[in-house]
mmCIF file of C-alpha atoms in Angstrom:
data_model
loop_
_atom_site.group_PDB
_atom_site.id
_atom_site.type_symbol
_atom_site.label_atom_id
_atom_site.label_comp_id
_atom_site.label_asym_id
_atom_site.label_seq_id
_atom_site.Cartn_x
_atom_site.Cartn_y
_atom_site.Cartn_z
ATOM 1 C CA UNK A 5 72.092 86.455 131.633
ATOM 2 C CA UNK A 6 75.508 88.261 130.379
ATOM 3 C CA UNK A 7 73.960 91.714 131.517
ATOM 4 C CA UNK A 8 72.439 90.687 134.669
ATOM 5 C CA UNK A 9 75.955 88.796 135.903
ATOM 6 C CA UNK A 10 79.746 89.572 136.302
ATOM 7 C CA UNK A 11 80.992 88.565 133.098
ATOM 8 C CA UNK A 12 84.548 86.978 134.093
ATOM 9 C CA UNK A 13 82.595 85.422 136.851
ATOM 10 C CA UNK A 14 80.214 84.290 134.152
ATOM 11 C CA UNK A 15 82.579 83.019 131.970
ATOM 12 C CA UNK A 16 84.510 80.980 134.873
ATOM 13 C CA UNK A 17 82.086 79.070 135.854
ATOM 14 C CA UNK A 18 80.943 78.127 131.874
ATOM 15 C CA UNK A 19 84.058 77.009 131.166
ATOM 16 C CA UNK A 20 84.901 75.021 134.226
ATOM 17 C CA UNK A 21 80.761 73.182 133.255
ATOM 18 C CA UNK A 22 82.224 72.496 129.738
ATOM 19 C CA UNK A 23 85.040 70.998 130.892
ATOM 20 C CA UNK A 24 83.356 68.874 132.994
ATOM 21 C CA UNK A 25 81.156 68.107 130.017
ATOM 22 C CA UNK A 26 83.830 66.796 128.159
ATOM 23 C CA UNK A 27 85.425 64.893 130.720
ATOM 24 C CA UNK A 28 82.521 63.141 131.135
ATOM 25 C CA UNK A 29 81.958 62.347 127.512
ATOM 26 C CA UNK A 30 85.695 61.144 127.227
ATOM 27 C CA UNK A 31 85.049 58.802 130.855
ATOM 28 C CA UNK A 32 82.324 57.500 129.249
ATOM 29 C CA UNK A 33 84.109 56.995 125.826
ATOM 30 C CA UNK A 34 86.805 55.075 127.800
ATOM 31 C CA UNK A 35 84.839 53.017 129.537
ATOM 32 C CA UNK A 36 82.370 51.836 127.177
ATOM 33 C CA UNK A 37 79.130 53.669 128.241
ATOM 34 C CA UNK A 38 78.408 56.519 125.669
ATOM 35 C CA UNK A 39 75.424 56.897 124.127
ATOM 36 C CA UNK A 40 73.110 59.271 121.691
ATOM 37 C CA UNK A 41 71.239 60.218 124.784
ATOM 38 C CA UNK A 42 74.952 61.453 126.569
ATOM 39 C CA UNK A 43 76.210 63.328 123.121
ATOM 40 C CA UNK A 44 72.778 65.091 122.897
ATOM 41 C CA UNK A 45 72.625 65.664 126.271
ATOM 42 C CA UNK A 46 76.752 67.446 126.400
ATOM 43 C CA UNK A 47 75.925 69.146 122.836
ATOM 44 C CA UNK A 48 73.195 70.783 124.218
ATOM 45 C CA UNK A 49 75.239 71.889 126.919
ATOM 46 C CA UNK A 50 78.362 73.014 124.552
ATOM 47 C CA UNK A 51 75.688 75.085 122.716
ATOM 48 C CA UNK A 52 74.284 77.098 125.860
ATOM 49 C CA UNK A 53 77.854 77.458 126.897
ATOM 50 C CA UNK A 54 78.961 78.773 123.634
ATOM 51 C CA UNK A 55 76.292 81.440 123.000
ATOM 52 C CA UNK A 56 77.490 82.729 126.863
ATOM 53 C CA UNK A 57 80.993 82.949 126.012
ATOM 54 C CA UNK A 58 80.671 84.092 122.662
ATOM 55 C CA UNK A 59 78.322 86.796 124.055
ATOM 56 C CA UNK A 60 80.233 87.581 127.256
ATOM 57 C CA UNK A 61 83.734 88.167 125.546
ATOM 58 C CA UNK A 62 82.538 90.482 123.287
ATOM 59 C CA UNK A 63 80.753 92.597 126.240
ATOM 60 C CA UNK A 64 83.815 91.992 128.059
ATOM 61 C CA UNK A 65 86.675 94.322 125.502
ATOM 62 C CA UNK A 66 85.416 97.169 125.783
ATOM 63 C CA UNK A 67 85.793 97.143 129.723
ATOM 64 C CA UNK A 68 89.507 95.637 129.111
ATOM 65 C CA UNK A 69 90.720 98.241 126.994
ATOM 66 C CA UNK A 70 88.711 101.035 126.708
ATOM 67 C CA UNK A 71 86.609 102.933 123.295
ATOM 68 C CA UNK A 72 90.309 104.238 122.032
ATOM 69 C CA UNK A 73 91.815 100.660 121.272
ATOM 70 C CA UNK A 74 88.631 98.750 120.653
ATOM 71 C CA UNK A 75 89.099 98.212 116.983
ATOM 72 C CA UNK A 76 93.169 96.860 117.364
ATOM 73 C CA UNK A 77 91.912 94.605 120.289
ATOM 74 C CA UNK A 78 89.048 92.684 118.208
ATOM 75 C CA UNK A 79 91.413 92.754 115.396
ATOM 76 C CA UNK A 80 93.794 90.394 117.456
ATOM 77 C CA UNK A 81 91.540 88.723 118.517
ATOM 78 C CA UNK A 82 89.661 87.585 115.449
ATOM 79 C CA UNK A 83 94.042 87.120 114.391
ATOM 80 C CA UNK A 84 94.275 84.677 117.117
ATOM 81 C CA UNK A 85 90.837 82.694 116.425
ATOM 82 C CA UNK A 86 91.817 82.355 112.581
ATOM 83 C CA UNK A 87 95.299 80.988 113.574
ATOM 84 C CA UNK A 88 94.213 78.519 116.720
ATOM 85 C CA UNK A 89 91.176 77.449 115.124
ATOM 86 C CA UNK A 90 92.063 77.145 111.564
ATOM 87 C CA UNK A 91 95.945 76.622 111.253
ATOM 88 C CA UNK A 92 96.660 75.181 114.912
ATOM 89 C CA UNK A 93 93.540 73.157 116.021
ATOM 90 C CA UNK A 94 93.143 70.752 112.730
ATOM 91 C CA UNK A 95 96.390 69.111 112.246
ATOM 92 C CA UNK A 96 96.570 69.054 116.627
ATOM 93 C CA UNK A 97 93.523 67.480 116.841
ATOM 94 C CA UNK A 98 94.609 65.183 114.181
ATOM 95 C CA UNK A 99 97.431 63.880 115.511
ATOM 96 C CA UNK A 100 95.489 63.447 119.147
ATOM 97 C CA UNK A 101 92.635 61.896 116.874
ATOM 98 C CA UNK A 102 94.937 58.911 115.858
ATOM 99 C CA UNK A 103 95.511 57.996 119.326
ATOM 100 C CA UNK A 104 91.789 57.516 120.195
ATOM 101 C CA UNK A 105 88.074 59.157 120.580
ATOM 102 C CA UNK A 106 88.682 59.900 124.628
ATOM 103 C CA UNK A 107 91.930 61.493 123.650
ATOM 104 C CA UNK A 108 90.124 64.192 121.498
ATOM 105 C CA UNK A 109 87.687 64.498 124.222
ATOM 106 C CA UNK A 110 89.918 65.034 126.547
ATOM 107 C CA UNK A 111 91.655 67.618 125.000
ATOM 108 C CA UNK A 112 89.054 69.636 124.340
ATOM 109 C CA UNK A 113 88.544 69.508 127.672
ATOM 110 C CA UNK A 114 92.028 70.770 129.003
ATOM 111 C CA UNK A 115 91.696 73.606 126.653
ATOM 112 C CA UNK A 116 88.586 74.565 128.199
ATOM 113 C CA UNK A 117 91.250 74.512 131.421
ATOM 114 C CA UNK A 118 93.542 76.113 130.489
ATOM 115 C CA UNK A 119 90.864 79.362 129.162
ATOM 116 C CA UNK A 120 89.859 79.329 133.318
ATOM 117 C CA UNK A 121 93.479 79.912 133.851
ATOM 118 C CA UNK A 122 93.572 82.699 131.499
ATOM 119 C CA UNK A 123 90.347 84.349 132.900
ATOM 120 C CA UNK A 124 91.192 83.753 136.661
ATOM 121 C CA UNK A 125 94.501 86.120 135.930
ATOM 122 C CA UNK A 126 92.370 89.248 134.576
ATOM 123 C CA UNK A 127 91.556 91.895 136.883
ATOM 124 C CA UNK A 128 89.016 94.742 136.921
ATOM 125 C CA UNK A 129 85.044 95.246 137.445
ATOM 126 C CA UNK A 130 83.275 93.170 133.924
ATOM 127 C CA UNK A 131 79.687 93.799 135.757
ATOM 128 C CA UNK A 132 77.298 95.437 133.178
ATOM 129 C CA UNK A 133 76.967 99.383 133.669
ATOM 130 C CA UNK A 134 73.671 100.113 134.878
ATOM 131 C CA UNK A 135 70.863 100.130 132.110
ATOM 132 C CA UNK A 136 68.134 101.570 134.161
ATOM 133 C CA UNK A 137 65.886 97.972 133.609
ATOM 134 C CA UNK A 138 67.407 96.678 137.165
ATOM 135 C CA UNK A 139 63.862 95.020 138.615
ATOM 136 C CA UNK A 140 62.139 94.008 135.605
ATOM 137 C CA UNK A 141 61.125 90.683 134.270
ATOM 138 C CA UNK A 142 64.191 89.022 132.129
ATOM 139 C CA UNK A 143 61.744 88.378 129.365
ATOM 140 C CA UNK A 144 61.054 92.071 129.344
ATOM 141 C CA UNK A 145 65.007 93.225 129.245
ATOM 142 C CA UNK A 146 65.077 90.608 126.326
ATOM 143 C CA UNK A 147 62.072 93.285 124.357
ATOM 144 C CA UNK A 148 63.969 95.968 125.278
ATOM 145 C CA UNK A 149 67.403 95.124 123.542
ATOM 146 C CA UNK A 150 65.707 93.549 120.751
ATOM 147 C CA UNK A 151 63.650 96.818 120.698
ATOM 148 C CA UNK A 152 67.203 98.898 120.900
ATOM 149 C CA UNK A 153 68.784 96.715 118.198
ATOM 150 C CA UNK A 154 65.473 97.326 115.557
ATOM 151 C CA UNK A 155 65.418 101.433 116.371
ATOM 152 C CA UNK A 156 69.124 101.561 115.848
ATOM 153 C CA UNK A 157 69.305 101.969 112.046
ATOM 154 C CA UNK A 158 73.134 100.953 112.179
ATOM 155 C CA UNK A 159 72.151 97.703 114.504
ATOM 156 C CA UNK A 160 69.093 96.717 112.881
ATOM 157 C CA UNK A 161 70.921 96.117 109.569
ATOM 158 C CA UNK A 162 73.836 94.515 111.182
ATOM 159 C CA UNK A 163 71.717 92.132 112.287
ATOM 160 C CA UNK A 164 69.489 91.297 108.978
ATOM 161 C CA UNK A 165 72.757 91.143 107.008
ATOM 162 C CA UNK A 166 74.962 89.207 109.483
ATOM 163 C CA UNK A 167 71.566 86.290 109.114
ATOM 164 C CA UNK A 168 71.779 86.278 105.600
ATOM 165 C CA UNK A 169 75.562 85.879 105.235
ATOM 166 C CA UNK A 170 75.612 83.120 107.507
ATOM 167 C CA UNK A 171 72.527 81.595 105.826
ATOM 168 C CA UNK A 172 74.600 81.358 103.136
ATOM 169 C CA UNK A 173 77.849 80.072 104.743
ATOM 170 C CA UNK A 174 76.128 77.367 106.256
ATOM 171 C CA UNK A 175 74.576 76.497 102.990
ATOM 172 C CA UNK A 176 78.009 76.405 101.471
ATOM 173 C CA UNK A 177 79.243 74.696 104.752
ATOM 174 C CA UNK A 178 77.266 72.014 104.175
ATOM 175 C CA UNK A 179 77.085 71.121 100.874
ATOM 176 C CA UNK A 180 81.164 72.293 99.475
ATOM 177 C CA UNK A 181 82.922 69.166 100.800
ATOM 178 C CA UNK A 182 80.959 66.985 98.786
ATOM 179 C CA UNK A 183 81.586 68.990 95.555
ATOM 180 C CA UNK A 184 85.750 69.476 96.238
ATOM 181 C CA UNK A 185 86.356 65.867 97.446
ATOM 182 C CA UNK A 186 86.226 63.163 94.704
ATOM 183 C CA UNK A 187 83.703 61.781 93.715
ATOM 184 C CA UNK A 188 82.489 65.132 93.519
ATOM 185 C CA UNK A 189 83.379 68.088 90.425
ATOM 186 C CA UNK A 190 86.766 69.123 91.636
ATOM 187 C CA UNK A 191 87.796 65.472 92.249
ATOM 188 C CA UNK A 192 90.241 66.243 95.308
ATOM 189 C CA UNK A 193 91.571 63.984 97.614
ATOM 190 C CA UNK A 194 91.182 64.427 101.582
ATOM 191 C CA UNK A 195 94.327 65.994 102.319
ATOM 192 C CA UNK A 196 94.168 68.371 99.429
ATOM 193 C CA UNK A 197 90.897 69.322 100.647
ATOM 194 C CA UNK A 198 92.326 70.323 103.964
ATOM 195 C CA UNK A 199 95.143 71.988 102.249
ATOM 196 C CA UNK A 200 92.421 74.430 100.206
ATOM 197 C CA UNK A 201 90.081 75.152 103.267
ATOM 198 C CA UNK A 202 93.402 76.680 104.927
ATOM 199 C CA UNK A 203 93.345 79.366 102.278
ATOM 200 C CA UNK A 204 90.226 80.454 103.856
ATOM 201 C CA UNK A 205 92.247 80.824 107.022
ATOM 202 C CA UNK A 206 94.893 82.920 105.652
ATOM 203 C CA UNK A 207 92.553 85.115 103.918
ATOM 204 C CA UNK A 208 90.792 85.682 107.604
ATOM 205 C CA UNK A 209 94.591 86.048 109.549
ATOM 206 C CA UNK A 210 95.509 88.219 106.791
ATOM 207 C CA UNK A 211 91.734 90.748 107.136
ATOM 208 C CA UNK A 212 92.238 90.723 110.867
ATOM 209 C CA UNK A 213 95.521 92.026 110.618
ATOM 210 C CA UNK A 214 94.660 94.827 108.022
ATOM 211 C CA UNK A 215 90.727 95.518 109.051
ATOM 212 C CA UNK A 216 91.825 98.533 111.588
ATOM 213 C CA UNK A 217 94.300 100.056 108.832
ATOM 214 C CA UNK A 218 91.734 99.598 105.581
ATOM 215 C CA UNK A 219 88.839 101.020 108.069
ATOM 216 C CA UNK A 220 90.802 104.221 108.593
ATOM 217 C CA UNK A 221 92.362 104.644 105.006
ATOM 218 C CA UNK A 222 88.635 103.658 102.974
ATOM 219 C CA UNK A 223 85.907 104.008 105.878
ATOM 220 C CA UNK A 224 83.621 101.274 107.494
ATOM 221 C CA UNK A 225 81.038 101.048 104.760
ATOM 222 C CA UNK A 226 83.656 100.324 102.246
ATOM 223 C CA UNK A 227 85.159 97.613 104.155
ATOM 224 C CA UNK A 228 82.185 96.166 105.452
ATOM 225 C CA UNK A 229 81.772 95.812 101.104
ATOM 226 C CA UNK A 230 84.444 93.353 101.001
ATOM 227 C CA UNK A 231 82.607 90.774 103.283
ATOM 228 C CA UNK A 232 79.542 91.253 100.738
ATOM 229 C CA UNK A 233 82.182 90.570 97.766
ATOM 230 C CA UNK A 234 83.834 87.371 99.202
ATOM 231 C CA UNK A 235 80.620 85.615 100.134
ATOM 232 C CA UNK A 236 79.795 86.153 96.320
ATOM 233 C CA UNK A 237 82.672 84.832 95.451
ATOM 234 C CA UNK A 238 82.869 82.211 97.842
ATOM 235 C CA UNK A 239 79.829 80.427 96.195
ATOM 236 C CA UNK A 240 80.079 81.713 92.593
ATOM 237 C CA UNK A 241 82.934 80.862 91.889
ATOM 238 C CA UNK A 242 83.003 77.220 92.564
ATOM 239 C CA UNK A 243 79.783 77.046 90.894
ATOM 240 C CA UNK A 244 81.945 78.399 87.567
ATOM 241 C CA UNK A 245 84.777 76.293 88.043
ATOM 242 C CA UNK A 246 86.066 73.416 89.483
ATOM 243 C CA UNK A 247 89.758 74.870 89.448
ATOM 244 C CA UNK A 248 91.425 74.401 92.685
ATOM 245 C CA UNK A 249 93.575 77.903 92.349
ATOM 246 C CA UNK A 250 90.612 80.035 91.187
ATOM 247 C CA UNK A 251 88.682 78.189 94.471
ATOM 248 C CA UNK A 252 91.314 78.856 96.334
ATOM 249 C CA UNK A 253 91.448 82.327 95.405
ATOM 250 C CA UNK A 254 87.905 83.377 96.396
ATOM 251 C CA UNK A 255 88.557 81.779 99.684
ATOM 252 C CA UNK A 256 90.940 83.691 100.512
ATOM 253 C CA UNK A 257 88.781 86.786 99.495
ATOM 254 C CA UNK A 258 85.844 85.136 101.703
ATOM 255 C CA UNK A 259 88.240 84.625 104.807
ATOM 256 C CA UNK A 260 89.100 87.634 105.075
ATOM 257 C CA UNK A 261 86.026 89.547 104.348
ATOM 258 C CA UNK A 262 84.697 87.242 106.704
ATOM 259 C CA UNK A 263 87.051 88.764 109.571
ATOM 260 C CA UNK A 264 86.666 91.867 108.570
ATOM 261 C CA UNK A 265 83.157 92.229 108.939
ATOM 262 C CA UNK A 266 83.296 90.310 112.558
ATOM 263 C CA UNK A 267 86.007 92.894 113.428
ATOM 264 C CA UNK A 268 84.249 95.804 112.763
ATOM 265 C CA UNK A 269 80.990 94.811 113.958
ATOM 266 C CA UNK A 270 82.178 93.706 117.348
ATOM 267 C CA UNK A 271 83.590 97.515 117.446
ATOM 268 C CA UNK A 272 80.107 99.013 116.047
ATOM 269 C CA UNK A 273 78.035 97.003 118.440
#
């Protein structure tokens, strides 16, 4: 869908449906009327919309600001992610949280708003370049990139790594706040739990900032490394120790491994 469409028009028109989405959940919130049936029915929307976005603003760099400053621009914007979503967005949508469910709703919503805003003031051709598939079958331009991805050495193993790391970050995902909050091994209270998952952010702000420096000074193999090293860490140490500063540590080694590896694989892809 991302190759066959403009990609800002794309994008406009995905973010205007997921605010709408929202809205609608937060209408129904106020008045009384959601359900199970309306949250699966908006999450499933959310998720199609995501995966477009996600997949459309990464297509869309590299016709924003050319090969030349492709590594600087993902850095930034893997900086900007890391500070919005991890630094920004929590303790925001806490204090909107206390003043009702519709609230947060609703302000997911205006952010969604506010993106259109920021997309409706770029300017420039985001159209995919010709491939030479124009005519054939979508399910058959879906074989051909997956065919692309597994005869590009460099792609294919991208892609088998980036699974496997994020096998294991939603493993750790799911199961970490139950060992770091009391009851649990490292006996923390809520807000101290909050406190230690925005070492993880800094860790990511600080690799964003320092992936397009490290990747000239040590190479792209060698920094791709340091994602492989944090995710280690990330699980093995908590599973040594229930110190919050050692935790802490390998969090912030994780983090930014973690945005390293997006950074430079954005760039590769």
């Amino acid at each position: 869908i991302v190759d066959r469409l403009d990609r800002r028009g794309l994008l406009l028109a995905v973010n205007a449906v997921r605010a709408l989405t929202l809205g609608a959940v937060a209408l129904t919130t106020a008045t009384g009327h959601l359900s199970i049936p309306v949250l699966y029915v908006a999450a499933f929307a959310l998720g199609v919309g995501e995966t477009l976005v996600d997949t459309g603003l990464t297509a869309m760099v590299p016709a924003t600001v050319g090969a030349g400053a492709l590594g600087r621009a993902n850095a930034r914007i893997e900086a900007t992610q890391n500070v919005a979503n991890q630094f920004v967005g929590p303790p925001l949508a806490g204090v909107i949280a206390t003043a009702g469910l519709a609230w947060v709703v609703s302000g997911a919503a205006a952010g969604y708003a506010v993106a259109l805003l920021g997309l409706a003031a770029m300017t420039g051709s985001f159209r995919a370049p010709p491939a030479g598939t124009e005519g054939r079958a979508a399910w058959r331009q879906a074989l051909d990139g997956l065919g692309v991805i597994w005869s590009a050495t460099t792609l294919r193993m991208l892609t088998l790594v980036t699974a496997a790391m994020n096998l294991v970050w939603a493993a750790w995902t799911a199961v970490f706040v139950l060992h770091a909050v009391a009851p649990g091994p490292m006996a923390l209270s809520r807000p101290a739990y909050g406190v230690l998952l925005t070492s993880m952010a800094a860790g990511g702000v600080a690799g964003s900032l320092t992936v397009e420096p490290l990747r000239r000074r040590i190479g792209t193999r060698a920094v791709l490394t340091l994602d492989l090293i944090g995710t280690f860490l990330l699980v093995a140490v908590p599973a040594a120790t229930t110190s919050p500063w050692l935790v802490g540590a390998a969090m912030v080694v994780a983090g930014a491994g973690s945005a390293v590896l997006r950074g430079v694989v954005h760039s590769l892809r």
